[in-house]
Amino acid sequence: MSQIGAPGDGPSRRDFLKATGAGGLAAAAGCTAPSNNDRRATQQQAMQSQNSLPTTSPPEIVNVNEQGGKVTLKSTPARHEVHPLDTMGGPVELPQVWAFQADDRDPSVPGPILRTTEGEDMEVTLDNTDSKHPHTLHFHGVSKTWENDGVPTTTGITVQPGEKHTYQIPANVPGTHIYHCHYQTPRHMEMGMFGIFRVDPKGYEPADREYFMTLKDWDSSLPKMMAGQSASYNPRKRNADVFTINGKSAPRTLHPEDGSPIIVKQGETVRLHMVNAGYMSHPMHIHNHRFQKVEKDGGVIPEAARHDEDVTNLAPAERHTLEFEADADPGIYLMHCHKVNHVMNGRSYPGGMLGGVVYEEAMDTDIFKKLMKYAGYEG
């Protein structure tokens, strides 16, 4: 993967290695983290023991405009490594998820970020040919025809196993939205069937750095039950025990390729699109930076209504776009849910729904190398 950091406008891998002083970083990380060959061997053994399921990859941005306005999403059973090492309460794993796979890309949880431009409508084909479960696709935010709403009980359209169905999704409401399966929703979203849908307004001017973040609380009993383990899931008595940012729990969230650090340079403007795909609200706090909320659920917040803040609370399915200046003393600053029991892996703190703002100027430091060792990054 050439992109470093959260999905968006992070530095290239070459620039990242240059900033970190790659030799020292690799040596530090190698002290406790398994090698890439060891990880691949472990993954291959795990895949063989769990019906040869693939392992998910981080979500990618799919520019649908560049594909002629068409994209295919396939439902794919997979294994999901939330935090694969034994640092900070790990390993944490969801042994079976239902990942979305865009075209010929890798399956991911969250699903791929579908990005288009206002007026550039999409044809989204749900390919359910290899699945054992019925599914649908529901897109928030945009105004569409009745039959494209993705709700089986009100449209009469369910994509059964072995079938395909194409949804016509207009790009008529600019902003950051969410899509998800709407068949047996409490279970299918719990299995990972959700992603971000972004419609850039006409004449859109990106910030210096622009990133996408999906928050999710999980009851791991359902993925365990679907993998054949001894577990029982009751959506009415849900017990959230795993908390993720872009599918990972800390310290894996800080892994520059598998996780989602917010990498910045001092003086840059940063735009952060945040989506809550979980079932609980999450008050997200960024250390040492004041931000403004500029969009909510695809609606632009008037400048007169904006104000500086450092915590924003996202309800389930809510989307906030935040902007801030990277004007702090260059360093490493946390971003986390302030329901602090969500910042845990089991009984271990810190972990869970915790990421960070990482200044490039601070990457060639001993503390950054130590964090990379916890996250399992070898450079």
Coordinates of C-alpha atoms in Angstrom, one line a residue:
M1 CA 0.0 0.0 0.0
S2 CA 1.5 3.4 -1.0
Q3 CA -0.8 5.5 1.2
I4 CA 0.2 6.1 4.8
G5 CA -2.2 7.1 7.5
A6 CA -6.0 7.2 7.6
P7 CA -7.9 6.9 4.2
G8 CA -7.4 10.3 2.6
D9 CA -4.4 12.5 1.8
G10 CA -1.7 11.1 3.9
P11 CA 2.0 11.1 2.9
S12 CA 3.4 8.4 0.6
R13 CA 5.2 5.5 2.1
R14 CA 8.5 6.8 0.8
D15 CA 8.0 10.2 2.5
F16 CA 6.9 8.5 5.7
L17 CA 10.0 6.3 5.8
K18 CA 12.1 9.4 5.2
A19 CA 10.4 11.3 8.0
T20 CA 10.8 8.5 10.5
G21 CA 14.4 7.6 9.9
A22 CA 13.4 4.1 8.7
G23 CA 16.4 2.1 9.8
G24 CA 16.0 2.9 13.5
L25 CA 12.2 2.5 13.4
A26 CA 12.5 -1.0 11.8
A27 CA 15.1 -2.0 14.4
A28 CA 12.9 -0.8 17.3
A29 CA 9.8 -2.4 16.0
G30 CA 11.5 -5.7 15.4
C31 CA 12.2 -6.2 19.1
T32 CA 8.7 -7.6 19.9
A33 CA 6.7 -7.6 16.7
P34 CA 6.6 -10.6 14.5
S35 CA 8.1 -10.3 11.1
N36 CA 6.0 -9.9 8.0
N37 CA 6.8 -13.5 7.1
D38 CA 5.7 -14.7 10.5
R39 CA 2.5 -12.7 10.2
R40 CA 1.8 -14.1 6.8
A41 CA 2.4 -17.6 8.0
T42 CA 0.1 -17.1 11.0
Q43 CA -2.6 -15.6 8.7
Q44 CA -2.3 -18.6 6.3
Q45 CA -2.7 -21.1 9.2
A46 CA -5.7 -19.2 10.6
M47 CA -7.3 -19.0 7.1
Q48 CA -6.9 -22.8 6.7
S49 CA -8.5 -23.4 10.2
Q50 CA -11.4 -21.1 9.5
N51 CA -12.6 -22.4 6.1
S52 CA -9.8 -20.5 4.3
L53 CA -11.4 -17.1 4.9
P54 CA -9.4 -14.1 3.6
T55 CA -8.2 -11.5 6.1
T56 CA -9.6 -8.0 5.7
S57 CA -7.6 -5.0 4.5
P58 CA -8.0 -1.4 5.5
P59 CA -10.8 0.5 3.7
E60 CA -9.8 2.2 0.4
I61 CA -11.2 5.2 -1.3
V62 CA -13.0 4.3 -4.6
N63 CA -13.4 7.3 -6.9
V64 CA -16.5 6.1 -8.7
N65 CA -16.3 9.0 -11.2
E66 CA -13.1 7.5 -12.5
Q67 CA -14.9 4.2 -13.1
G68 CA -17.6 5.6 -15.3
G69 CA -20.0 6.0 -12.4
K70 CA -20.2 2.3 -11.7
V71 CA -19.0 0.1 -8.8
T72 CA -19.7 -3.4 -7.7
L73 CA -19.9 -4.4 -4.0
K74 CA -19.6 -8.0 -3.1
S75 CA -20.5 -9.5 0.3
T76 CA -17.5 -11.6 1.4
P77 CA -17.0 -13.6 4.6
A78 CA -13.6 -12.8 6.1
R79 CA -11.5 -12.7 9.2
H80 CA -11.0 -9.3 10.8
E81 CA -7.9 -8.6 12.9
V82 CA -8.8 -5.7 15.2
H83 CA -5.4 -5.7 16.9
P84 CA -3.3 -8.8 16.1
L85 CA -0.5 -8.5 18.7
D86 CA -0.3 -9.2 22.4
T87 CA 0.4 -5.6 23.4
M88 CA -2.2 -3.6 25.3
G89 CA -4.8 -6.3 25.9
G90 CA -4.4 -7.9 22.5
P91 CA -4.8 -9.9 20.4
V92 CA -8.4 -8.8 19.5
E93 CA -10.1 -10.5 16.6
L94 CA -13.5 -10.9 15.0
P95 CA -13.2 -14.4 13.6
Q96 CA -15.9 -13.9 11.0
V97 CA -17.2 -10.7 9.5
W98 CA -19.2 -10.0 6.3
A99 CA -16.9 -7.6 4.5
F100 CA -17.7 -5.5 1.4
Q101 CA -15.3 -5.9 -1.5
A102 CA -15.3 -3.3 -4.3
D103 CA -14.7 -4.7 -7.7
D104 CA -11.4 -6.5 -7.7
R105 CA -10.0 -4.9 -4.5
D106 CA -9.5 -6.6 -1.2
P107 CA -12.5 -7.0 1.2
S108 CA -12.5 -4.5 4.0
V109 CA -14.3 -3.5 7.3
P110 CA -15.4 -0.8 7.2
G111 CA -16.4 -1.2 3.5
P112 CA -14.8 0.9 0.8
I113 CA -15.3 4.7 0.8
L114 CA -17.4 5.4 -2.3
R115 CA -16.6 8.9 -3.5
T116 CA -18.3 10.9 -6.2
T117 CA -19.1 14.5 -7.2
E118 CA -22.4 16.3 -7.0
G119 CA -24.4 15.5 -10.2
E120 CA -22.3 12.4 -11.0
D121 CA -24.8 9.7 -10.2
M122 CA -23.7 6.1 -9.3
E123 CA -24.7 2.6 -10.4
V124 CA -23.9 0.4 -7.4
T125 CA -24.3 -3.4 -8.1
L126 CA -24.7 -5.6 -5.0
D127 CA -23.1 -8.9 -6.0
N128 CA -24.5 -11.6 -3.7
T129 CA -23.6 -14.6 -5.8
D130 CA -21.2 -16.1 -3.3
S131 CA -23.1 -15.3 -0.2
K132 CA -25.3 -17.6 2.0
H133 CA -27.4 -14.7 3.3
P134 CA -29.8 -12.2 1.8
H135 CA -28.6 -8.6 1.7
T136 CA -29.6 -5.1 0.5
L137 CA -27.9 -1.7 0.2
H138 CA -29.3 1.4 1.9
F139 CA -27.7 4.8 1.2
H140 CA -28.3 7.7 3.7
G141 CA -28.5 11.3 2.8
V142 CA -29.3 11.4 -0.9
S143 CA -32.8 11.6 -2.5
K144 CA -33.6 8.5 -4.6
T145 CA -36.5 6.7 -6.0
W146 CA -38.6 4.3 -3.9
E147 CA -37.3 1.1 -5.3
N148 CA -33.7 2.2 -4.7
D149 CA -34.1 2.8 -0.9
G150 CA -32.7 -0.7 0.0
V151 CA -35.3 -1.7 2.6
P152 CA -36.7 -5.1 1.8
T153 CA -40.0 -4.8 3.7
T154 CA -41.0 -1.5 2.0
T155 CA -39.6 -1.9 -1.5
G156 CA -40.1 -5.7 -2.0
I157 CA -36.5 -6.0 -3.2
T158 CA -34.2 -8.4 -1.4
V159 CA -30.9 -9.6 -3.0
Q160 CA -31.0 -13.3 -2.3
P161 CA -27.9 -15.6 -2.3
G162 CA -26.8 -16.2 -5.8
E163 CA -28.3 -13.0 -7.1
K164 CA -27.1 -9.5 -8.2
H165 CA -29.0 -6.2 -8.1
T166 CA -28.1 -2.7 -9.3
Y167 CA -29.1 0.4 -7.3
Q168 CA -29.3 3.8 -8.9
I169 CA -27.9 6.2 -6.4
P170 CA -28.1 9.9 -7.3
A171 CA -25.3 12.3 -6.1
N172 CA -27.8 15.1 -5.3
V173 CA -26.9 15.9 -1.7
P174 CA -23.3 16.9 -1.2
G175 CA -21.6 15.8 2.0
T176 CA -20.5 12.7 3.9
H177 CA -23.0 9.9 4.2
I178 CA -23.2 6.2 5.3
Y179 CA -24.3 3.1 3.5
H180 CA -25.2 -0.3 5.0
C181 CA -27.1 -3.5 4.6
H182 CA -30.8 -3.0 5.7
Y183 CA -31.7 -6.7 5.8
Q184 CA -31.8 -7.9 9.5
T185 CA -30.0 -4.7 10.2
P186 CA -29.1 -5.3 13.8
R187 CA -27.2 -8.4 12.8
H188 CA -25.8 -7.5 9.4
M189 CA -24.3 -4.2 10.6
E190 CA -22.9 -6.0 13.6
M191 CA -21.2 -8.3 11.0
G192 CA -19.5 -5.3 9.3
M193 CA -21.8 -4.4 6.4
F194 CA -21.3 -0.6 6.4
G195 CA -19.2 2.1 4.8
I196 CA -18.8 5.8 3.9
F197 CA -20.4 7.4 0.9
R198 CA -19.0 10.8 0.1
V199 CA -20.4 13.3 -2.4
D200 CA -18.1 16.3 -3.0
P201 CA -20.0 19.5 -3.9
K202 CA -19.3 21.1 -7.3
G203 CA -16.2 23.2 -7.1
Y204 CA -15.0 21.4 -4.0
E205 CA -11.8 22.7 -2.5
P206 CA -10.0 20.1 -0.4
A207 CA -8.0 21.0 2.7
D208 CA -4.3 20.4 3.0
R209 CA -5.0 17.1 4.6
E210 CA -8.3 15.3 4.4
Y211 CA -9.1 12.0 6.2
F212 CA -12.1 9.6 6.7
M213 CA -12.9 7.9 10.0
T214 CA -15.5 5.4 10.8
L215 CA -16.3 4.7 14.5
K216 CA -17.9 1.3 15.6
D217 CA -18.8 -0.4 18.8
W218 CA -19.1 -4.2 18.4
D219 CA -20.6 -7.1 20.3
S220 CA -18.1 -9.7 19.4
S221 CA -20.4 -12.6 20.3
L222 CA -22.1 -12.5 16.9
P223 CA -18.9 -12.7 14.8
K224 CA -17.7 -15.5 17.2
M225 CA -21.1 -17.3 16.8
M226 CA -21.0 -17.0 13.0
A227 CA -17.5 -18.5 13.1
G228 CA -18.8 -21.6 14.9
Q229 CA -17.4 -20.6 18.3
S230 CA -19.3 -21.1 21.6
A231 CA -21.1 -17.8 21.8
S232 CA -24.7 -16.5 21.8
Y233 CA -25.9 -13.1 20.4
N234 CA -29.0 -11.3 21.4
P235 CA -29.5 -7.9 19.8
R236 CA -31.9 -6.8 22.5
K237 CA -29.3 -7.5 25.2
R238 CA -26.3 -6.3 23.3
N239 CA -22.9 -6.2 25.1
A240 CA -20.4 -4.0 23.3
D241 CA -16.9 -5.2 24.1
V242 CA -14.8 -4.1 21.1
F243 CA -14.4 -0.4 20.0
T244 CA -12.7 0.6 16.7
I245 CA -11.7 3.4 14.5
N246 CA -11.7 2.4 10.8
G247 CA -12.0 -1.2 12.1
K248 CA -8.9 -1.2 14.4
S249 CA -8.4 -0.8 18.1
A250 CA -5.4 0.9 19.7
P251 CA -2.5 0.5 19.5
R252 CA -3.2 -0.9 16.0
T253 CA -5.0 2.3 15.1
L254 CA -1.6 4.0 15.1
H255 CA -0.1 1.6 12.6
P256 CA 0.7 3.8 9.5
E257 CA -0.5 1.2 7.0
D258 CA -3.0 -1.0 8.8
G259 CA -4.4 1.7 11.1
S260 CA -5.5 5.3 10.7
P261 CA -3.1 7.9 12.2
I262 CA -4.0 11.5 11.3
I263 CA -0.6 12.6 9.8
V264 CA -0.1 16.3 9.5
K265 CA 2.6 19.0 9.1
Q266 CA 2.6 22.1 11.3
G267 CA 0.6 24.9 9.7
E268 CA -1.7 22.7 7.5
T269 CA -5.5 22.8 7.5
V270 CA -7.0 19.4 8.3
R271 CA -10.5 18.2 7.3
L272 CA -11.8 15.1 9.1
H273 CA -14.9 13.3 7.9
M274 CA -16.2 11.2 10.8
V275 CA -19.0 8.6 10.7
N276 CA -20.6 6.6 13.5
A277 CA -21.5 3.2 12.3
G278 CA -22.1 1.9 15.8
Y279 CA -25.1 1.5 18.0
M280 CA -23.9 3.9 20.8
S281 CA -23.0 7.6 20.8
H282 CA -19.3 8.5 20.9
P283 CA -18.0 11.8 22.1
M284 CA -14.8 12.2 20.3
H285 CA -12.1 14.4 21.8
I286 CA -8.9 15.7 20.0
H287 CA -6.1 16.6 22.4
N288 CA -4.4 20.1 22.1
H289 CA -6.4 21.2 19.0
R290 CA -9.6 23.3 18.7
F291 CA -11.7 22.4 15.7
Q292 CA -14.9 23.6 14.1
K293 CA -17.8 21.4 12.9
V294 CA -18.4 22.5 9.3
E295 CA -20.9 19.8 8.1
K296 CA -23.4 17.6 9.7
D297 CA -25.1 14.7 7.9
G298 CA -24.4 16.4 4.6
G299 CA -25.6 19.8 5.6
V300 CA -23.2 22.7 5.7
I301 CA -23.2 24.5 9.0
P302 CA -23.4 28.3 8.5
E303 CA -20.2 30.1 9.5
A304 CA -22.2 32.2 12.1
A305 CA -23.2 29.0 13.8
R306 CA -19.7 27.5 14.1
H307 CA -17.5 27.7 17.1
D308 CA -14.3 26.3 18.4
E309 CA -14.6 23.1 20.4
D310 CA -12.6 20.0 21.3
V311 CA -15.3 17.3 21.8
T312 CA -18.0 16.3 19.2
N313 CA -20.6 13.7 20.1
L314 CA -21.7 11.5 17.2
A315 CA -25.0 9.6 17.6
P316 CA -25.5 6.3 15.6
A317 CA -25.4 7.0 11.8
E318 CA -24.5 10.6 12.4
R319 CA -21.7 12.3 10.3
H320 CA -19.6 15.2 11.3
T321 CA -17.0 17.0 9.2
L322 CA -14.4 18.8 11.4
E323 CA -11.7 21.3 10.4
F324 CA -8.7 22.4 12.4
E325 CA -5.3 23.9 12.0
A326 CA -2.3 21.9 12.8
D327 CA -1.0 24.7 15.0
A328 CA 0.2 22.8 18.1
D329 CA 3.7 22.1 19.2
P330 CA 4.7 19.3 16.8
G331 CA 4.2 16.1 18.6
I332 CA 1.8 13.2 19.0
Y333 CA -1.7 13.9 20.4
L334 CA -4.5 11.5 21.2
M335 CA -8.0 11.4 19.6
H336 CA -10.4 9.2 21.5
C337 CA -13.9 8.6 22.6
H338 CA -14.5 10.3 26.0
K339 CA -16.6 7.4 27.3
V340 CA -13.3 6.2 28.5
N341 CA -14.4 2.6 29.0
H342 CA -14.6 2.6 25.2
V343 CA -10.8 3.2 25.2
M344 CA -10.1 -0.3 26.4
N345 CA -9.3 -3.7 25.0
G346 CA -11.1 -6.0 27.4
R347 CA -9.9 -4.8 30.8
S348 CA -6.7 -3.2 29.4
Y349 CA -6.4 0.5 29.2
P350 CA -5.5 2.2 26.8
G351 CA -6.9 0.5 23.8
G352 CA -10.1 0.5 21.8
M353 CA -11.4 3.7 20.2
L354 CA -8.2 5.7 20.4
G355 CA -6.2 7.2 17.6
G356 CA -3.9 10.2 17.2
V357 CA -2.8 13.3 15.4
V358 CA 0.8 12.7 14.5
Y359 CA 3.0 15.5 13.3
E360 CA 5.6 14.5 10.7
E361 CA 8.1 16.6 12.6
A362 CA 7.7 14.2 15.6
M363 CA 8.2 10.9 13.6
D364 CA 11.9 10.6 14.0
T365 CA 11.7 10.4 17.9
D366 CA 12.2 7.6 20.3
I367 CA 8.6 7.9 21.6
F368 CA 7.2 7.5 18.1
K369 CA 9.4 4.4 17.6
K370 CA 8.1 2.9 20.8
L371 CA 4.5 3.5 19.7
M372 CA 5.2 1.8 16.4
K373 CA 6.6 -1.1 18.3
Y374 CA 3.3 -1.4 20.3
A375 CA 1.3 -1.1 17.0
G376 CA 3.5 -3.8 15.3
Y377 CA 5.0 -1.6 12.6
E378 CA 8.4 -2.5 11.2
G379 CA 9.0 0.1 8.6

